[in-house]
C-alpha atoms as an extended CHARMM CRD file, in Angstrom:
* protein
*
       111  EXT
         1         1  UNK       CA              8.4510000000      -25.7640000000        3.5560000000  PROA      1               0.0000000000
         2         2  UNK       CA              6.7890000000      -24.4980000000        7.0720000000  PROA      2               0.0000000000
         3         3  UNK       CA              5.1810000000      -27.5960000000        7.1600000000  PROA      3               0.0000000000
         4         4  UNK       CA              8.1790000000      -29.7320000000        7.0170000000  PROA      4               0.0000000000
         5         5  UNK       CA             11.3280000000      -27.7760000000        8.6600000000  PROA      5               0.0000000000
         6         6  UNK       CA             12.8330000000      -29.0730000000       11.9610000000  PROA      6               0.0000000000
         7         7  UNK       CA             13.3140000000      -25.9960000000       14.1970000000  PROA      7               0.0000000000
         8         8  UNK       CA              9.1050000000      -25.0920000000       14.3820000000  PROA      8               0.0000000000
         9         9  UNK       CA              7.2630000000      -26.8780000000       16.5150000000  PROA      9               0.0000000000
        10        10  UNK       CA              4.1990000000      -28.4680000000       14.5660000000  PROA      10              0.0000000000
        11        11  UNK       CA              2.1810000000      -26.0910000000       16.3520000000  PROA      11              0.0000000000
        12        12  UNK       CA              3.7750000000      -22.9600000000       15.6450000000  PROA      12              0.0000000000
        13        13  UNK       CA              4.5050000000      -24.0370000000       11.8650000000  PROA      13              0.0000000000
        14        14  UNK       CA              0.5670000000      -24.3050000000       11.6110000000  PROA      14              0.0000000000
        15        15  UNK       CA              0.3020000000      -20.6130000000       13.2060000000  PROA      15              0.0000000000
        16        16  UNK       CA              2.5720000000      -19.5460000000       10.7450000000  PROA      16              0.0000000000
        17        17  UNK       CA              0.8900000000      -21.1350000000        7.3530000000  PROA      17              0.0000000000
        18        18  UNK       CA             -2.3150000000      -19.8510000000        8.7700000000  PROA      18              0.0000000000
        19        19  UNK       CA             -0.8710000000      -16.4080000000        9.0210000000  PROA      19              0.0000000000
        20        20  UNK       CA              0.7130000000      -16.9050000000        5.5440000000  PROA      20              0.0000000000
        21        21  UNK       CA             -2.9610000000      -17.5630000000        4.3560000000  PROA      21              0.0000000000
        22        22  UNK       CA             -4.1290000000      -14.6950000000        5.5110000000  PROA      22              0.0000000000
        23        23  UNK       CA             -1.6360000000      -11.7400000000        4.1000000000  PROA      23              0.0000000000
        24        24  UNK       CA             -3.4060000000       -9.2060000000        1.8500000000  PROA      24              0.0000000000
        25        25  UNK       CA             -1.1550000000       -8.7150000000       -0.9690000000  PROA      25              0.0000000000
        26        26  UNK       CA             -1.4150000000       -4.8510000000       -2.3370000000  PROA      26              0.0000000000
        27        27  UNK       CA              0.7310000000       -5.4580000000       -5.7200000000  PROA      27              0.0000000000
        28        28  UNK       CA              1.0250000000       -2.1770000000       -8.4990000000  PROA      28              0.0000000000
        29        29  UNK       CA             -1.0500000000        0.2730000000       -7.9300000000  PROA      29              0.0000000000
        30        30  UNK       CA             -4.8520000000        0.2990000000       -6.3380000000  PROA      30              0.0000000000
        31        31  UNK       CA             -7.8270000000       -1.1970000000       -8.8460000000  PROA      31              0.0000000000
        32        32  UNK       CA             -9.2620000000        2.6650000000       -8.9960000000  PROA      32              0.0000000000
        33        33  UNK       CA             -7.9080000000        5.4170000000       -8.0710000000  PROA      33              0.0000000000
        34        34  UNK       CA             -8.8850000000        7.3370000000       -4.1500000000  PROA      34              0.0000000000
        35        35  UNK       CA            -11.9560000000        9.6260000000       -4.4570000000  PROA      35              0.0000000000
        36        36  UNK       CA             -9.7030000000       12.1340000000       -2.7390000000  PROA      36              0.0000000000
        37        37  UNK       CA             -9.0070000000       12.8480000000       -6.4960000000  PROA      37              0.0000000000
        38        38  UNK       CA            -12.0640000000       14.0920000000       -8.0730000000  PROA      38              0.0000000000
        39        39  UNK       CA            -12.1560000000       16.5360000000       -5.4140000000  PROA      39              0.0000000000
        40        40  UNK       CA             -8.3160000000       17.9960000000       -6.3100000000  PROA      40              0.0000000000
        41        41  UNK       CA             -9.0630000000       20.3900000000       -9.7450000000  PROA      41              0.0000000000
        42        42  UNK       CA             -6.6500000000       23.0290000000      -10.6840000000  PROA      42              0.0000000000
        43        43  UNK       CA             -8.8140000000       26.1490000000      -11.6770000000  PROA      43              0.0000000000
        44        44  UNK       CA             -7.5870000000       29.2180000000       -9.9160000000  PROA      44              0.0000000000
        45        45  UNK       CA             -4.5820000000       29.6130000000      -12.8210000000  PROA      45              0.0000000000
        46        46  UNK       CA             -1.9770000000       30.3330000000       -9.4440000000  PROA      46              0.0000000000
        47        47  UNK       CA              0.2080000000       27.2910000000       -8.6280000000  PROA      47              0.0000000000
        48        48  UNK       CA              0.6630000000       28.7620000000       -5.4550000000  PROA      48              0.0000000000
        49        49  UNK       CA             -3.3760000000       29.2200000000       -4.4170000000  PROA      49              0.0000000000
        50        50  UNK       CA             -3.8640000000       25.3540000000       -6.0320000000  PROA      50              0.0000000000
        51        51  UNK       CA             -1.5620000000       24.0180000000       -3.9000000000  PROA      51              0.0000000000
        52        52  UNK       CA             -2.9130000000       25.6300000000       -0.8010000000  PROA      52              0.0000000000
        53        53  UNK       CA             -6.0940000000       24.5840000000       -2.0750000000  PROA      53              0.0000000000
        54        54  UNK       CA             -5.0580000000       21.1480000000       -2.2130000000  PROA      54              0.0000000000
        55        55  UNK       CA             -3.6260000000       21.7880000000        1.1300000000  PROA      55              0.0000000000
        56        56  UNK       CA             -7.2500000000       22.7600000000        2.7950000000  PROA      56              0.0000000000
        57        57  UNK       CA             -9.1400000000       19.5150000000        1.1130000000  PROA      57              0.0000000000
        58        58  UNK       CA             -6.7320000000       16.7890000000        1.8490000000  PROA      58              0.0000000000
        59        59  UNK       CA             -6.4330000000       18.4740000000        5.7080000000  PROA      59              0.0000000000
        60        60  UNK       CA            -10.2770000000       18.2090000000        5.3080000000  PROA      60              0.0000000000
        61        61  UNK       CA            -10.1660000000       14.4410000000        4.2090000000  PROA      61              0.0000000000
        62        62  UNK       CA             -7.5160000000       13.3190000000        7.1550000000  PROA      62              0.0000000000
        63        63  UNK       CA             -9.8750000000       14.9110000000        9.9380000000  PROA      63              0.0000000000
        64        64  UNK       CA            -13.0770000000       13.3310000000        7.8700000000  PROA      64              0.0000000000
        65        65  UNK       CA            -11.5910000000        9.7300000000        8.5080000000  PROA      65              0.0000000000
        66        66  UNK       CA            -11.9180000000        9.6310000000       11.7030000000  PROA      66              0.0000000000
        67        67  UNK       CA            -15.2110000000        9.3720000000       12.0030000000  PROA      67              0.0000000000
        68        68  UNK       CA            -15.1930000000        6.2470000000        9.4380000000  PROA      68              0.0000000000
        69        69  UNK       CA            -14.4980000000        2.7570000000        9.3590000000  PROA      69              0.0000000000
        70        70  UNK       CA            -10.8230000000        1.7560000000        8.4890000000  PROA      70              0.0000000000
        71        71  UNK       CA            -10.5460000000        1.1530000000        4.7860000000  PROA      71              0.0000000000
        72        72  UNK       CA             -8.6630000000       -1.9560000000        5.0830000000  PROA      72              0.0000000000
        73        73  UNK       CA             -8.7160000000       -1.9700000000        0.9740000000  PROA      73              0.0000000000
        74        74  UNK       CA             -6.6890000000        1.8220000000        0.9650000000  PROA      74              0.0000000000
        75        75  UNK       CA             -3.3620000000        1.8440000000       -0.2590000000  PROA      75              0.0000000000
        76        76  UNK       CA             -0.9320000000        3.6640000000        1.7940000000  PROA      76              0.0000000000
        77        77  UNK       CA              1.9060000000        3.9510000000       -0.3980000000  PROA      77              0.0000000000
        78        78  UNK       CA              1.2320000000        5.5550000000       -3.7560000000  PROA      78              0.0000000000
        79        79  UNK       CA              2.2260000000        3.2470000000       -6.9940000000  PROA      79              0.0000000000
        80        80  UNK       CA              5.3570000000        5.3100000000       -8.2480000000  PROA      80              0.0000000000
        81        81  UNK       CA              7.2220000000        5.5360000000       -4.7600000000  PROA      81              0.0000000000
        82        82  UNK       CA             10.6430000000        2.6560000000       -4.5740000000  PROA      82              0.0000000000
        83        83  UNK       CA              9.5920000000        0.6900000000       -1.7810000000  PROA      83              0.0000000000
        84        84  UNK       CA              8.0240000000       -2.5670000000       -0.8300000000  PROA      84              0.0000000000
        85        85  UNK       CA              7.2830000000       -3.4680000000        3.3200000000  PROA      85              0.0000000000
        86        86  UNK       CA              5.2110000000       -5.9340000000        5.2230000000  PROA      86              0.0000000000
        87        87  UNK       CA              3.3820000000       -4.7680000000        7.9530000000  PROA      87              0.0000000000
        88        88  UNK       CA              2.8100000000       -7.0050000000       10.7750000000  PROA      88              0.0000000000
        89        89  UNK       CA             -0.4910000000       -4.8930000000       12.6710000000  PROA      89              0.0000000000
        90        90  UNK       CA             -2.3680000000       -5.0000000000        9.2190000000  PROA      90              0.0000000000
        91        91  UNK       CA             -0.9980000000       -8.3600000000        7.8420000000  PROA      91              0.0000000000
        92        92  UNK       CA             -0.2910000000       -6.9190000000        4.4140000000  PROA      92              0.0000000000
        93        93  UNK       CA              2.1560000000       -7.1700000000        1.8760000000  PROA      93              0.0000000000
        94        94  UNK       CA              2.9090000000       -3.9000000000       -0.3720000000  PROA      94              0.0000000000
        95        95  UNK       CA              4.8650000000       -4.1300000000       -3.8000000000  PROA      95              0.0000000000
        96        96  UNK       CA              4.5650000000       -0.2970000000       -5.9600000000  PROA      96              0.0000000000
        97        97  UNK       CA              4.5980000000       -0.6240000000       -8.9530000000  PROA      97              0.0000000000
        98        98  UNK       CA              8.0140000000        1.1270000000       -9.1530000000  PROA      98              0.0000000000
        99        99  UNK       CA             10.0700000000       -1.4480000000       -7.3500000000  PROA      99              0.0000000000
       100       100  UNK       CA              8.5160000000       -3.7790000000      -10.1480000000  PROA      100             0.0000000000
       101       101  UNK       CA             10.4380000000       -2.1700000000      -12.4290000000  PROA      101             0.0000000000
       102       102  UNK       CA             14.1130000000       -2.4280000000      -13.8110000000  PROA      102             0.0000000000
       103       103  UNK       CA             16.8330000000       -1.4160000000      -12.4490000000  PROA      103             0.0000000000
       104       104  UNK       CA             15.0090000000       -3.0290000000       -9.0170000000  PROA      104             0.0000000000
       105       105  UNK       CA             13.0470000000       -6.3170000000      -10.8410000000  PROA      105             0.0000000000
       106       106  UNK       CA             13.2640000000       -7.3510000000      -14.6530000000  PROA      106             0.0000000000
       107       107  UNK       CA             12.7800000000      -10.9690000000      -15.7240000000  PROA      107             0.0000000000
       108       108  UNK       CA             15.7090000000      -10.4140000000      -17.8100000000  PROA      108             0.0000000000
       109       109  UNK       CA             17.8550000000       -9.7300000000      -14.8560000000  PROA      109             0.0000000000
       110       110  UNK       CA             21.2370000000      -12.0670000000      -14.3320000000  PROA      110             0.0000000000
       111       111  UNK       CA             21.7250000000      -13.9700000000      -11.0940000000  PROA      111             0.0000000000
């Protein structure tokens, strides 16, 4: 379609296919799940002293990125929130897994 419309210039439609190419799709839910998790155990029997536990090690994890190379695989939009974006800076396409589900997406659905 880019290739053939009227109102692009040939140049800019072949900036545009070429951007097309180059969109990382993030579709579901990640292929494995954040290591972030096998650090987060409940074992203090206090909901309350978990959660502030939980607190403390993912505070921990945000100030440890910093001093790493961006994870340009890292999802940033967990699987079961209603939501799908593109984002222009990164290129990337995001579909949850929940917005792939009915009532937002079914195959069955009527026009």
């Amino acid at each position: 379609r880019l290739s053939k419309n009227e109102w692009l210039s040939q140049e800019t439609a072949e900036k545009a296919i070429e951007k097309l190419d180059a969109i990382t799709p993030f579709i579901g839910f990640p292929d494995k799940l954040p290591e972030i998790y096998s650090r987060l155990k409940t074992t203090s029997g206090s909901l309350y002293e978990d959660a502030l536990k939980f607190d403390e090690i993912l505070t921990a994890r945000t100030f440890e990125k910093f001093s790493e190379d961006v994870d340009k695989t890292s999802w940033h939009m967990p699987a079961h929130m209603v939501n799908a974006y593109y984002s222009p800076d990164s290129n990337t396409i995001v579909f949850p897994a929940a917005i792939l589900q009915a009532p937002f997406y079914s195959l069955e659905q009527s026009s």
